[in-house]
Tab-separated table of C-alpha atoms and ligand atoms in Angstrom:
chain	number	residue	atom	x	y	z
A	1	UNK	CA	139.102	78.939	66.372
A	2	UNK	CA	136.310	76.735	67.544
A	3	UNK	CA	133.545	76.332	65.034
A	4	UNK	CA	130.845	74.049	66.433
A	5	UNK	CA	131.027	76.075	69.730
A	6	UNK	CA	130.912	79.373	68.090
A	7	UNK	CA	127.985	81.346	69.625
A	8	UNK	CA	126.565	81.980	66.047
A	9	UNK	CA	126.860	78.433	64.834
A	10	UNK	CA	123.313	77.331	64.496
A	11	UNK	CA	123.554	73.845	63.147
A	12	UNK	CA	124.734	75.156	59.736
A	13	UNK	CA	124.792	72.241	57.154
A	14	UNK	CA	128.060	72.963	55.663
A	15	UNK	CA	130.777	75.650	55.815
A	16	UNK	CA	133.486	75.769	53.168
A	17	UNK	CA	136.761	77.569	53.602
A	18	UNK	CA	138.098	78.490	50.267
A	19	UNK	CA	141.551	79.538	49.012
A	20	UNK	CA	143.460	80.126	45.872
A	21	UNK	CA	146.945	81.041	46.441
A	22	UNK	CA	147.643	82.478	42.813
A	23	UNK	CA	144.777	84.982	43.026
A	24	UNK	CA	144.908	85.681	46.589
A	25	UNK	CA	141.399	84.433	47.246
A	26	UNK	CA	140.266	83.686	50.813
A	27	UNK	CA	136.619	83.096	51.268
A	28	UNK	CA	134.128	81.311	53.549
A	29	UNK	CA	130.946	79.905	52.173
A	30	UNK	CA	128.290	78.859	54.535
A	31	UNK	CA	125.066	76.837	53.916
A	32	UNK	CA	122.736	77.246	56.807
A	33	UNK	CA	119.904	75.193	55.821
A	34	UNK	CA	118.412	73.706	52.610
A	35	UNK	CA	115.059	71.992	53.934
A	36	UNK	CA	113.155	74.270	51.619
A	37	UNK	CA	115.561	74.301	48.634
A	38	UNK	CA	119.282	75.094	47.532
A	39	UNK	CA	120.798	77.865	49.433
A	40	UNK	CA	120.730	81.416	47.831
A	41	UNK	CA	122.577	84.446	49.327
A	42	UNK	CA	125.027	87.109	48.426
A	43	UNK	CA	128.712	87.175	48.357
A	44	UNK	CA	130.211	90.046	50.581
A	45	UNK	CA	133.633	91.217	49.765
A	46	UNK	CA	134.838	93.006	52.999
A	47	UNK	CA	138.307	93.780	54.648
A	48	UNK	CA	137.505	91.762	57.845
A	49	UNK	CA	139.654	92.616	60.795
A	50	UNK	CA	140.433	88.843	61.259
A	51	UNK	CA	139.149	85.446	60.212
A	52	UNK	CA	136.990	85.019	63.210
A	53	UNK	CA	135.108	88.388	62.235
A	54	UNK	CA	134.579	86.872	58.825
A	55	UNK	CA	133.330	83.648	60.090
A	56	UNK	CA	130.975	85.349	62.523
A	57	UNK	CA	129.545	87.552	59.524
A	58	UNK	CA	128.897	84.489	57.294
A	59	UNK	CA	127.343	82.356	60.163
A	60	UNK	CA	124.780	85.124	60.868
A	61	UNK	CA	124.155	86.156	57.428
A	62	UNK	CA	123.477	82.774	56.150
A	63	UNK	CA	120.964	81.940	58.891
A	64	UNK	CA	119.272	85.348	58.221
A	65	UNK	CA	118.903	84.113	54.487
A	66	UNK	CA	117.172	80.866	55.549
A	67	UNK	CA	114.758	82.867	57.578
A	68	UNK	CA	114.167	85.504	54.797
A	69	UNK	CA	113.406	83.002	52.114
A	70	UNK	CA	111.264	80.957	54.503
A	71	UNK	CA	109.258	84.081	55.316
A	72	UNK	CA	108.960	84.990	51.681
A	73	UNK	CA	107.590	81.623	50.923
A	74	UNK	CA	110.304	80.750	48.528
A	75	UNK	CA	111.564	77.151	47.692
A	76	UNK	CA	115.003	78.275	48.775
A	77	UNK	CA	117.426	77.722	51.606
A	78	UNK	CA	119.852	80.002	53.219
A	79	UNK	CA	123.570	80.704	52.576
A	80	UNK	CA	125.944	83.340	52.104
A	81	UNK	CA	129.620	83.707	51.254
A	82	UNK	CA	132.184	86.228	52.256
A	83	UNK	CA	135.583	87.128	50.491
A	84	UNK	CA	138.031	88.505	52.826
A	85	UNK	CA	139.921	91.641	51.457
A	86	UNK	CA	139.224	95.023	50.256
A	87	UNK	CA	136.948	95.240	47.283
A	88	UNK	CA	138.846	98.239	45.575
A	89	UNK	CA	142.327	96.964	46.044
A	90	UNK	CA	142.102	93.135	46.283
A	91	UNK	CA	139.364	92.157	43.916
A	92	UNK	CA	140.590	90.929	40.439
A	93	UNK	CA	139.039	88.812	37.665
A	94	UNK	CA	141.346	85.760	38.464
A	95	UNK	CA	140.045	85.776	42.042
A	96	UNK	CA	136.389	86.134	41.055
A	97	UNK	CA	136.872	83.104	38.592
A	98	UNK	CA	138.574	80.999	41.431
A	99	UNK	CA	135.636	81.836	43.661
A	100	UNK	CA	133.328	80.597	40.706
A	101	UNK	CA	135.342	77.366	40.633
A	102	UNK	CA	134.720	76.813	44.408
A	103	UNK	CA	130.944	77.393	43.741
A	104	UNK	CA	131.054	75.036	40.854
A	105	UNK	CA	132.509	72.397	43.168
A	106	UNK	CA	129.568	72.781	45.512
A	107	UNK	CA	127.098	71.410	42.589
A	108	UNK	CA	124.433	74.086	43.249
A	109	UNK	CA	123.825	73.576	46.766
A	110	UNK	CA	124.672	77.194	47.099
A	111	UNK	CA	124.114	79.900	44.589
A	112	UNK	CA	125.960	83.167	44.941
A	113	UNK	CA	124.564	86.782	44.377
A	114	UNK	CA	125.418	90.430	44.541
A	115	UNK	CA	126.029	91.975	47.989
A	116	UNK	CA	128.054	94.688	49.488
A	117	UNK	CA	131.324	94.992	47.836
A	118	UNK	CA	130.433	92.918	44.842
A	119	UNK	CA	128.524	94.030	41.730
A	120	UNK	CA	126.500	92.747	38.784
A	121	UNK	CA	129.810	93.018	36.718
A	122	UNK	CA	131.450	90.717	39.145
A	123	UNK	CA	128.507	88.248	39.023
A	124	UNK	CA	129.210	88.072	35.212
A	125	UNK	CA	132.860	87.208	35.693
A	126	UNK	CA	132.061	84.597	38.376
A	127	UNK	CA	129.583	83.259	35.745
A	128	UNK	CA	132.475	82.519	33.503
A	129	UNK	CA	133.557	79.441	35.684
A	130	UNK	CA	130.077	78.400	37.266
A	131	UNK	CA	126.343	78.368	36.564
A	132	UNK	CA	125.708	78.579	40.291
A	133	UNK	CA	125.515	82.432	40.488
A	134	UNK	CA	122.789	84.855	39.956
A	135	UNK	CA	122.131	88.309	39.460
A	136	UNK	CA	123.935	88.825	36.028
A	137	UNK	CA	120.928	88.748	33.664
A	138	UNK	CA	119.227	91.645	32.183
A	139	UNK	CA	115.736	91.914	33.003
A	140	UNK	CA	112.533	93.963	31.862
A	141	UNK	CA	111.238	96.095	34.618
A	142	UNK	CA	107.488	97.054	35.167
A	143	UNK	CA	107.926	99.976	32.854
A	144	UNK	CA	109.188	97.787	30.234
A	145	UNK	CA	112.751	99.023	30.386
A	146	UNK	CA	115.732	96.709	30.305
A	147	UNK	CA	117.865	96.734	33.572
A	148	UNK	CA	120.644	94.845	35.002
A	149	UNK	CA	120.244	91.974	37.678
A	150	UNK	CA	120.235	94.745	40.399
A	151	UNK	CA	117.589	93.436	42.851
A	152	UNK	CA	117.447	96.894	44.761
A	153	UNK	CA	114.398	98.188	42.786
A	154	UNK	CA	112.532	95.058	44.010
A	155	UNK	CA	113.840	95.478	47.492
A	156	UNK	CA	112.723	99.255	47.525
A	157	UNK	CA	109.204	98.069	46.176
A	158	UNK	CA	108.967	95.499	48.871
A	159	UNK	CA	109.711	98.032	51.680
A	160	UNK	CA	107.046	100.302	50.466
A	161	UNK	CA	104.478	97.526	50.646
A	162	UNK	CA	105.645	96.822	54.126
A	163	UNK	CA	105.457	100.466	55.360
A	164	UNK	CA	101.882	100.425	53.916
A	165	UNK	CA	101.090	97.334	55.991
A	166	UNK	CA	102.711	98.789	59.096
A	167	UNK	CA	100.683	102.016	58.749
A	168	UNK	CA	97.586	99.948	58.246
A	169	UNK	CA	98.038	98.108	61.527
A	170	UNK	CA	99.560	100.808	63.605
A	171	UNK	CA	97.984	104.078	62.493
A	172	UNK	CA	94.558	102.354	61.012
A	173	UNK	CA	94.867	103.918	57.704
A	174	UNK	CA	95.559	103.065	54.051
A	175	UNK	CA	97.167	105.977	52.655
A	176	UNK	CA	100.467	107.729	53.337
A	177	UNK	CA	99.375	111.249	52.626
A	178	UNK	CA	101.383	113.698	54.779
A	179	UNK	CA	102.850	111.068	56.903
A	180	UNK	CA	106.318	112.019	57.894
A	181	UNK	CA	108.893	109.345	56.955
A	182	UNK	CA	112.549	109.644	58.026
A	183	UNK	CA	114.884	107.811	55.572
A	184	UNK	CA	118.317	106.912	56.750
A	185	UNK	CA	120.577	106.183	53.682
A	186	UNK	CA	119.720	107.144	50.136
A	187	UNK	CA	121.539	104.358	48.196
A	188	UNK	CA	120.193	101.897	45.758
A	189	UNK	CA	117.382	100.898	48.095
A	190	UNK	CA	116.831	104.095	50.108
A	191	UNK	CA	116.523	106.605	47.249
A	192	UNK	CA	114.088	104.422	45.272
A	193	UNK	CA	112.046	103.933	48.444
A	194	UNK	CA	111.978	107.689	49.058
A	195	UNK	CA	110.803	108.171	45.455
A	196	UNK	CA	107.806	105.783	45.832
A	197	UNK	CA	107.073	107.525	49.459
A	198	UNK	CA	107.005	110.815	47.858
A	199	UNK	CA	104.657	109.611	44.914
A	200	UNK	CA	102.376	108.423	47.520
A	201	UNK	CA	102.084	111.767	49.304
A	202	UNK	CA	104.607	111.088	52.265
A	203	UNK	CA	106.811	114.110	53.498
A	204	UNK	CA	110.441	113.115	53.731
A	205	UNK	CA	113.191	113.743	56.142
A	206	UNK	CA	116.474	112.280	54.775
A	207	UNK	CA	119.944	111.717	55.904
A	208	UNK	CA	123.079	110.062	54.226
A	209	UNK	CA	126.933	110.757	54.472
A	210	UNK	CA	126.838	111.402	50.670
A	211	UNK	CA	126.059	114.965	49.942
A	212	UNK	CA	125.209	114.593	46.293
A	213	UNK	CA	122.435	112.216	47.080
A	214	UNK	CA	121.057	114.565	49.688
A	215	UNK	CA	121.014	117.354	47.223
A	216	UNK	CA	119.228	115.315	44.630
A	217	UNK	CA	116.623	114.229	47.072
A	218	UNK	CA	116.142	117.800	47.911
A	219	UNK	CA	115.682	118.828	44.500
A	220	UNK	CA	113.661	115.707	43.216
A	221	UNK	CA	111.562	114.946	46.118
A	222	UNK	CA	111.318	117.987	48.187
A	223	UNK	CA	112.996	116.214	51.015
A	224	UNK	CA	114.236	118.059	54.161
A	225	UNK	CA	117.832	117.105	54.644
A	226	UNK	CA	119.253	116.368	58.143
A	227	UNK	CA	122.467	115.212	59.770
A	228	UNK	CA	122.371	111.488	60.804
A	229	UNK	CA	122.018	112.520	64.577
A	230	UNK	CA	119.215	115.083	63.841
A	231	UNK	CA	117.220	112.562	61.976
A	232	UNK	CA	117.155	110.210	65.016
A	233	UNK	CA	115.714	112.917	67.162
A	234	UNK	CA	113.244	114.465	64.644
A	235	UNK	CA	109.362	114.324	64.938
A	236	UNK	CA	108.263	111.601	62.559
A	237	UNK	CA	105.708	108.941	61.961
A	238	UNK	CA	107.963	106.314	60.323
A	239	UNK	CA	111.667	105.686	60.597
A	240	UNK	CA	113.185	103.781	57.484
A	241	UNK	CA	116.673	102.489	58.234
A	242	UNK	CA	118.194	102.043	54.624
A	243	UNK	CA	121.948	102.363	55.498
A	244	UNK	CA	123.967	99.972	57.619
A	245	UNK	CA	122.899	97.528	60.148
A	246	UNK	CA	122.506	98.416	63.924
A	247	UNK	CA	120.448	101.589	63.560
A	248	UNK	CA	118.072	100.680	66.332
A	249	UNK	CA	119.851	100.343	69.741
A	250	UNK	CA	118.512	101.121	73.454
A	251	UNK	CA	120.543	104.393	73.036
A	252	UNK	CA	118.698	105.503	69.781
A	253	UNK	CA	115.301	104.431	71.116
A	254	UNK	CA	115.548	106.957	73.902
A	255	UNK	CA	115.315	109.825	71.176
A	256	UNK	CA	113.340	108.108	68.360
A	257	UNK	CA	109.860	109.623	67.994
A	258	UNK	CA	108.579	107.352	65.214
A	259	UNK	CA	105.844	104.824	66.235
A	260	UNK	CA	106.749	102.562	63.177
A	261	UNK	CA	110.248	101.381	62.220
A	262	UNK	CA	110.213	99.860	58.750
A	263	UNK	CA	113.079	99.986	56.303
A	264	UNK	CA	115.389	98.052	53.910
A	265	UNK	CA	118.604	97.727	56.040
A	266	UNK	CA	119.657	94.210	57.036
A	267	UNK	CA	120.311	93.532	60.738
A	268	UNK	CA	118.467	96.774	61.979
A	269	UNK	CA	118.585	95.738	65.666
A	270	UNK	CA	121.935	95.871	67.444
A	271	UNK	CA	120.628	92.922	69.507
A	272	UNK	CA	117.686	90.555	69.679
A	273	UNK	CA	116.648	92.086	73.069
A	274	UNK	CA	116.237	95.531	71.262
A	275	UNK	CA	113.150	93.875	69.679
A	276	UNK	CA	111.555	93.576	73.079
A	277	UNK	CA	112.246	97.234	73.896
A	278	UNK	CA	110.530	98.251	70.535
A	279	UNK	CA	107.550	96.095	71.705
A	280	UNK	CA	107.401	97.537	75.093
A	281	UNK	CA	107.361	101.005	73.884
A	282	UNK	CA	104.532	100.354	71.470
A	283	UNK	CA	106.678	100.841	68.276
A	284	UNK	CA	105.555	98.732	65.463
A	285	UNK	CA	108.633	97.196	64.026
A	286	UNK	CA	108.596	95.475	60.494
A	287	UNK	CA	111.422	92.668	60.998
A	288	UNK	CA	113.987	93.541	58.566
A	289	UNK	CA	114.361	90.165	56.780
A	290	UNK	CA	110.653	90.185	56.151
A	291	UNK	CA	110.167	93.709	54.871
A	292	UNK	CA	113.430	93.661	52.672
A	293	UNK	CA	112.747	90.325	50.900
A	294	UNK	CA	111.940	91.995	47.591
A	295	UNK	CA	115.329	91.410	46.171
A	296	UNK	CA	115.662	87.685	46.836
A	297	UNK	CA	112.208	87.219	45.586
A	298	UNK	CA	113.396	89.134	42.352
A	299	UNK	CA	116.361	86.887	42.054
A	300	UNK	CA	114.564	83.539	42.618
A	301	UNK	CA	112.396	84.342	39.625
A	302	UNK	CA	115.394	85.273	37.663
A	303	UNK	CA	116.837	81.862	38.572
A	304	UNK	CA	113.602	80.133	37.587
A	305	UNK	CA	113.818	81.798	34.350
A	306	UNK	CA	110.175	83.215	34.678
A	307	UNK	CA	110.989	86.759	35.456
A	308	UNK	CA	107.925	88.761	34.482
A	309	UNK	CA	107.456	91.985	36.375
A	310	UNK	CA	103.757	91.386	37.122
A	311	UNK	CA	104.476	87.862	38.813
A	312	UNK	CA	107.588	89.176	40.778
A	313	UNK	CA	105.563	92.104	42.021
A	314	UNK	CA	102.618	89.986	42.936
A	315	UNK	CA	104.949	87.775	45.117
A	316	UNK	CA	106.418	90.876	46.466
A	317	UNK	CA	102.855	92.127	47.518
A	318	UNK	CA	102.728	89.096	49.865
A	319	UNK	CA	105.024	90.846	52.164
A	320	UNK	CA	101.843	92.848	53.259
A	321	UNK	CA	99.993	89.688	54.449
A	322	UNK	CA	103.132	88.233	56.112
A	323	UNK	CA	103.695	91.491	58.129
A	324	UNK	CA	99.927	91.604	58.969
A	325	UNK	CA	100.161	88.036	60.328
A	326	UNK	CA	103.254	89.161	62.637
A	327	UNK	CA	101.613	92.065	63.789
A	328	UNK	CA	98.423	90.336	64.635
A	329	UNK	CA	100.029	87.342	66.252
A	330	UNK	CA	102.380	89.861	68.142
A	331	UNK	CA	99.352	91.826	69.602
A	332	UNK	CA	97.441	88.576	70.548
A	333	UNK	CA	100.433	86.992	72.334
A	334	UNK	CA	102.242	90.018	73.720
A	335	UNK	CA	105.495	89.110	71.984
A	336	UNK	CA	107.846	91.119	70.183
A	337	UNK	CA	107.489	91.311	66.408
A	338	UNK	CA	111.112	90.437	65.774
A	339	UNK	CA	110.897	87.333	68.123
A	340	UNK	CA	107.574	86.170	66.451
A	341	UNK	CA	109.024	86.594	62.968
A	342	UNK	CA	111.836	84.172	64.178
A	343	UNK	CA	109.538	81.690	65.589
A	344	UNK	CA	107.392	81.635	62.231
A	345	UNK	CA	110.614	81.304	60.206
A	346	UNK	CA	111.818	78.283	62.289
A	347	UNK	CA	108.492	76.730	62.095
A	348	UNK	CA	108.492	77.017	58.247
A	349	UNK	CA	112.082	75.593	58.194
A	350	UNK	CA	111.415	72.480	60.073
A	351	UNK	CA	111.344	69.309	57.947
A	352	UNK	CA	107.903	67.792	57.467
A	353	UNK	CA	106.897	65.589	60.691
A	354	UNK	CA	109.046	67.598	63.180
A	355	UNK	CA	107.818	70.461	65.192
A	356	UNK	CA	109.817	73.821	66.192
B	401	NAD	P1	124.032	101.347	49.203
B	401	NAD	O1	125.525	101.126	49.634
B	401	NAD	O2	123.615	101.579	47.811
B	401	NAD	O3	123.359	102.559	50.134
B	401	NAD	C1	123.643	102.744	51.457
B	401	NAD	C2	123.624	104.182	51.675
B	401	NAD	O4	123.827	104.540	53.066
B	401	NAD	C3	124.640	104.962	50.792
B	401	NAD	O5	124.064	106.021	50.210
B	401	NAD	C4	125.488	105.556	52.115
B	401	NAD	O6	126.275	106.781	51.672
B	401	NAD	C5	124.490	105.551	53.110
B	401	NAD	N1	125.158	105.711	54.425
B	401	NAD	C6	126.203	104.836	54.935
B	401	NAD	N2	126.480	105.048	56.256
B	401	NAD	C7	125.497	106.007	56.697
B	401	NAD	C8	125.314	106.622	57.894
B	401	NAD	N3	126.024	106.422	58.963
B	401	NAD	N4	124.265	107.438	57.943
B	401	NAD	C9	123.483	107.674	56.819
B	401	NAD	N5	123.622	107.159	55.631
B	401	NAD	C10	124.699	106.234	55.576
B	401	NAD	O7	123.360	99.972	49.723
B	401	NAD	P2	121.861	99.384	49.408
B	401	NAD	O8	122.056	98.417	48.345
B	401	NAD	O9	120.932	100.656	49.283
B	401	NAD	O10	121.446	98.698	50.857
B	401	NAD	C11	121.038	99.375	51.910
B	401	NAD	C12	120.755	98.448	53.007
B	401	NAD	O11	119.719	97.484	52.515
B	401	NAD	C13	121.976	97.568	53.392
B	401	NAD	O12	121.788	97.217	54.742
B	401	NAD	C14	121.676	96.269	52.759
B	401	NAD	O13	122.358	95.178	53.444
B	401	NAD	C15	120.225	96.239	52.561
B	401	NAD	N6	119.571	95.370	51.657
B	401	NAD	C16	119.776	95.800	50.352
B	401	NAD	C17	119.307	94.897	49.309
B	401	NAD	C18	119.368	95.223	48.014
B	401	NAD	O14	118.597	94.862	47.136
B	401	NAD	N7	120.177	96.196	47.495
B	401	NAD	C19	118.401	93.899	49.691
B	401	NAD	C20	118.223	93.536	51.093
B	401	NAD	C21	118.758	94.351	52.066
């Protein structure tokens, strides 16, 4: 397997291949860029088809974290880790502790956090063998309630802020009253976002593969439930992808009626070129790693030890200005929002004295 010639290798600073025979741990830790600070990013536990698929994922995801933190104006670099295996059958405390020891050996160049396949409880076990893990503390939320290290409420709030920015730019209005929003995926982020949208007066079309959350959204939020395919064709103002990546493809764009795409999912575009298609069709796209940065902002303050809800939310509110800058520069230069976000992120990652 070639690494330096891999199509997703982007001058990553460090790639660690980790194994522990006794516990069955097989993991890859990638540090993409630390120009702005130590690398922070989630640990994904996933049954990759092969090692190559795991490497591809960690290379892409770690670069995405560098871009996300740079756009959120955090003093953080980008990194990510993947543990190869099935989270429900291969995960065990010894494996997580062995993973923690590998993190400890990196001396804080990379700090792990929760991601798909890992939980706050897992972060607590990893913390038994290293300090270089985040998302295990209890925090006080804006309502004064104690909650776990789960970053999804902050991610959902950031998406809500981002949707308002997109509406302001695209529809020239500051309220969401009676706007129709299609939410794809009502999980930790999507359901919370749907609740915020409902409270702001938006009308909801929702889809998920979990019938229980659909029923809850119908009863609690008056949402109109649809099949995944129906939602992609339904008349709506805003499409909010909050499930898996790859929701926006040339195929889905032939049916999509929304003029705004803004949601919490990572890797929403199936390919970078799809960002150009969105631009050509006049659809305002809020680049995923900009609008869904609320969670990393939340974790950043947790690491600093200064996690006050008002301070965290004020930082998350900055997503509005960042998106406005992207939308305005995009309009002025006739460049896709997605490409422009990448350009700004690379500018911010450059060491002082060099240019992008
Ligand atoms: P989650 O697993 O809690 O929720 C995902 C939801 O999508 C589930 O309800 C699931 O049933 C549903 N779903 C799965 N496949 C679907 C399909 N084909 N059609 C419709 N619904 C489907 O995950 P989450 O934490 O809410 O994260 C959602 C997305 O946001 C992911 O892409 C994640 O990477 C991204 N994200 C999450 C955070 C965070 O703080 N949790 C931060 C940044 C980005």
